[in-house]
Coordinates of C-alpha atoms and ligand atoms in Angstrom, one line a residue:
M44 CA 96.9 244.2 178.5
S45 CA 99.4 246.6 177.0
E46 CA 101.5 244.2 174.9
V47 CA 98.7 241.8 174.2
G48 CA 96.4 244.6 173.2
S49 CA 98.3 245.1 170.0
R50 CA 97.5 241.5 169.0
I51 CA 93.7 242.2 169.1
C52 CA 91.9 244.0 166.2
V53 CA 88.3 245.0 165.7
H54 CA 87.0 244.7 162.1
T55 CA 83.5 245.5 160.7
G56 CA 82.3 243.3 158.0
D57 CA 81.4 239.8 156.8
I58 CA 83.6 237.1 158.5
T59 CA 83.4 234.8 155.4
K60 CA 85.5 237.3 153.4
L61 CA 88.5 237.4 155.7
E62 CA 91.8 236.0 154.6
V63 CA 92.9 234.5 157.9
D64 CA 94.2 231.1 159.0
A65 CA 90.9 230.4 160.8
I66 CA 87.5 231.9 161.2
V67 CA 85.3 230.8 164.1
N68 CA 81.7 229.8 163.4
A69 CA 78.9 230.4 166.0
A70 CA 77.3 227.0 165.3
N71 CA 74.7 224.8 167.0
S72 CA 75.3 221.5 168.6
S73 CA 74.3 219.5 165.5
L74 CA 77.1 221.3 163.5
L75 CA 74.8 220.8 160.4
G76 CA 74.2 224.5 159.7
G77 CA 71.6 227.1 160.6
G78 CA 71.0 230.8 160.2
G79 CA 73.1 233.9 161.1
V80 CA 76.8 233.6 160.7
D81 CA 76.6 229.8 160.5
G82 CA 74.3 230.0 157.4
A83 CA 76.6 232.5 155.8
I84 CA 79.7 230.3 156.4
H85 CA 78.1 227.2 155.0
R86 CA 76.9 229.1 151.9
A87 CA 80.3 230.6 151.3
A88 CA 82.3 227.4 152.1
G89 CA 80.1 225.1 149.9
P90 CA 78.6 221.6 150.3
E91 CA 81.9 219.9 151.2
L92 CA 81.8 221.7 154.5
L93 CA 78.5 220.0 155.4
A94 CA 79.9 216.6 154.4
E95 CA 82.9 217.1 156.8
C96 CA 80.6 218.3 159.5
R97 CA 78.4 215.2 159.2
M98 CA 81.4 213.1 160.3
L99 CA 82.0 215.1 163.5
N100 CA 79.0 213.8 165.6
G101 CA 78.1 217.3 166.7
C102 CA 79.7 219.4 169.4
K103 CA 78.8 220.2 173.0
T104 CA 78.0 223.7 174.1
G105 CA 81.2 225.5 175.1
D106 CA 83.4 223.1 173.0
A107 CA 84.8 223.5 169.5
K108 CA 85.7 221.4 166.5
L109 CA 87.9 222.2 163.4
T110 CA 87.2 221.7 159.7
N111 CA 88.7 222.8 156.5
G112 CA 87.6 226.1 155.0
Y113 CA 86.8 224.8 151.5
G114 CA 85.5 227.7 149.4
L115 CA 86.4 230.3 152.0
P116 CA 89.6 232.4 151.9
A117 CA 90.3 231.1 155.5
R118 CA 92.2 227.8 155.7
Y119 CA 90.2 226.4 158.6
I120 CA 86.8 226.9 160.3
I121 CA 86.6 226.4 164.0
H122 CA 83.0 225.6 164.9
T123 CA 82.0 226.4 168.4
V124 CA 78.6 226.2 170.2
G125 CA 77.7 229.2 172.3
P126 CA 75.1 229.0 175.1
V127 CA 71.5 230.1 174.5
W128 CA 70.9 233.0 176.9
Q129 CA 68.5 231.9 179.6
G130 CA 68.8 234.8 182.1
G131 CA 72.4 234.2 183.2
G132 CA 71.8 231.6 185.9
K133 CA 72.6 228.5 183.8
G134 CA 76.3 228.8 183.5
E135 CA 76.1 230.9 180.3
A136 CA 79.1 233.1 181.2
E137 CA 81.4 230.1 181.8
L138 CA 80.2 228.3 178.7
L139 CA 80.7 231.4 176.5
A140 CA 84.3 231.9 177.9
S141 CA 84.9 228.2 177.2
C142 CA 83.9 228.7 173.5
Y143 CA 86.6 231.4 173.1
R144 CA 89.2 229.3 175.0
R145 CA 88.6 226.0 173.2
S146 CA 88.6 227.8 169.8
L147 CA 91.9 229.4 170.6
E148 CA 93.4 226.1 171.8
L149 CA 92.4 224.5 168.5
A150 CA 93.8 227.4 166.6
A151 CA 97.1 227.1 168.5
A152 CA 97.2 223.3 168.0
N153 CA 96.8 223.9 164.2
D154 CA 99.4 226.7 164.0
C155 CA 96.9 229.3 163.1
R156 CA 98.6 232.7 163.4
T157 CA 95.5 234.8 162.6
V158 CA 92.0 233.9 163.9
A159 CA 88.7 235.8 163.5
F160 CA 85.8 235.5 165.9
P161 CA 82.2 236.6 165.4
A162 CA 80.2 237.8 168.4
I163 CA 79.3 234.3 169.6
S164 CA 75.8 233.8 171.0
T165 CA 74.7 237.5 170.6
G166 CA 72.4 236.9 167.7
I167 CA 69.8 234.1 167.6
Y168 CA 71.0 232.9 171.0
S169 CA 70.2 236.4 172.6
Y170 CA 73.2 236.8 174.9
P171 CA 73.3 240.4 176.1
K172 CA 76.0 242.2 174.0
D173 CA 77.8 244.1 176.7
E174 CA 78.3 241.0 178.8
A175 CA 79.3 238.9 175.9
T176 CA 81.8 241.4 174.7
E177 CA 83.4 241.6 178.1
I178 CA 83.8 237.8 178.2
A179 CA 85.1 237.7 174.6
V180 CA 87.8 240.3 175.2
A181 CA 88.8 239.1 178.7
T182 CA 89.1 235.5 177.6
V183 CA 91.1 236.2 174.5
D184 CA 93.3 238.6 176.4
A185 CA 94.1 236.0 179.0
F186 CA 94.9 233.4 176.4
L187 CA 97.2 235.6 174.4
D188 CA 99.0 236.6 177.5
K189 CA 100.0 232.9 178.0
N190 CA 100.4 231.9 174.3
T191 CA 102.4 233.1 171.3
V192 CA 100.0 231.5 168.8
P193 CA 97.7 232.8 167.6
E194 CA 99.6 236.0 167.0
T195 CA 96.6 238.1 166.1
V196 CA 92.9 237.8 167.0
I197 CA 90.3 239.7 165.0
F198 CA 86.9 240.5 166.4
C199 CA 84.8 240.6 163.3
C200 CA 81.6 242.6 163.9
F201 CA 78.8 242.6 161.5
D202 CA 77.7 246.1 162.2
E203 CA 79.4 249.3 163.3
Q204 CA 77.5 249.6 166.6
T205 CA 78.9 246.2 167.7
A206 CA 82.4 247.2 166.5
E207 CA 82.2 250.4 168.6
L208 CA 81.3 248.3 171.7
Y209 CA 84.3 246.0 171.1
R210 CA 86.6 249.0 170.6
Q211 CA 85.5 250.4 173.9
V212 CA 86.0 247.1 175.8
V213 CA 89.4 246.5 174.1
A214 CA 90.5 250.0 175.1
A215 CA 89.3 249.5 178.7
H216 CA 91.4 246.3 178.9
R217 CA 94.4 248.1 177.3
G218 CA 94.2 250.7 180.1
A219 CA 94.0 247.9 182.8
Ligands
LIG35 N1 80.0 237.9 159.6 C1 80.2 238.3 160.8 N2 79.2 238.3 161.8 C2 78.0 237.9 161.4 C3 77.7 237.4 160.1 C4 78.7 237.4 159.2 N3 78.5 237.0 157.9 N4 76.4 237.1 160.1 C5 75.9 237.3 161.4 N5 76.8 237.8 162.2 P1 74.3 234.4 165.2 P2 74.4 232.9 167.8 C6 76.8 238.2 163.6 O1 72.8 234.5 165.3 O2 73.7 234.0 168.5 C7 72.6 229.7 164.0 O3 71.3 229.3 163.5 C8 75.5 238.6 164.2 O4 75.2 239.9 163.9 O5 74.9 234.0 163.9 O6 75.6 232.3 168.4 C9 73.4 228.6 164.5 O7 73.2 227.4 163.8 C10 75.7 238.4 165.7 O8 76.4 239.6 166.2 O9 74.9 233.3 166.3 C11 72.8 228.4 165.9 O10 71.6 227.7 165.9 C12 76.8 237.2 165.7 O11 77.2 237.1 164.3 C13 72.5 229.9 166.3 O12 72.3 230.6 165.1 C14 76.2 235.9 166.2 O13 74.9 235.8 165.7 C15 73.7 230.5 167.0 O14 73.3 231.8 167.5

């Protein structure tokens, strides 16, 4: 992915702190908040976020919906619903790829030049990290290859171990 590779960054830290055009939320289908990164985003954005989310009528697994960022430094939040890991035979890989694709489509449609993703489905939803990271990098890589917006995608990892895994997978794609 030589040229595209330079448009992908790996960052370690809290996604709610990032000054980007959009951050992606690993939500659930109610879009009404939860634990993990979803809880952190709702706490940081404030109650107006929940009020906007209530009007969205939820979101299907693999799809995404956009809201304002409210109290966040990010202008928008793209809420996507990852699959719950059920062993791999329930279409989880395609659904996870769809989360990344649909989020990027919404980012492009709203002229977001910088977008940050958490490691969707790899926390409470138990998706194996190695496989999820491959899907995340491959799907973002393919999208950036065909689109000029977003310009930059940041994989925001909550811990250094996850960031190291992302760096390895991104490097492997760069070499491809
Ligand atoms: N910044 C960046 N990454 C984070 C943060 C943060 N502030 N907090 C957690 N992570 P999870 P899921 C990482 O469980 O597996 C919620 O209840 C975390 O270390 O947040 O898609 C929703 O409402 C992990 O690597 O999301 C759903 O019900 C990654 O974010 C359900 O959890 C995703 O972990 C979704 O589960």
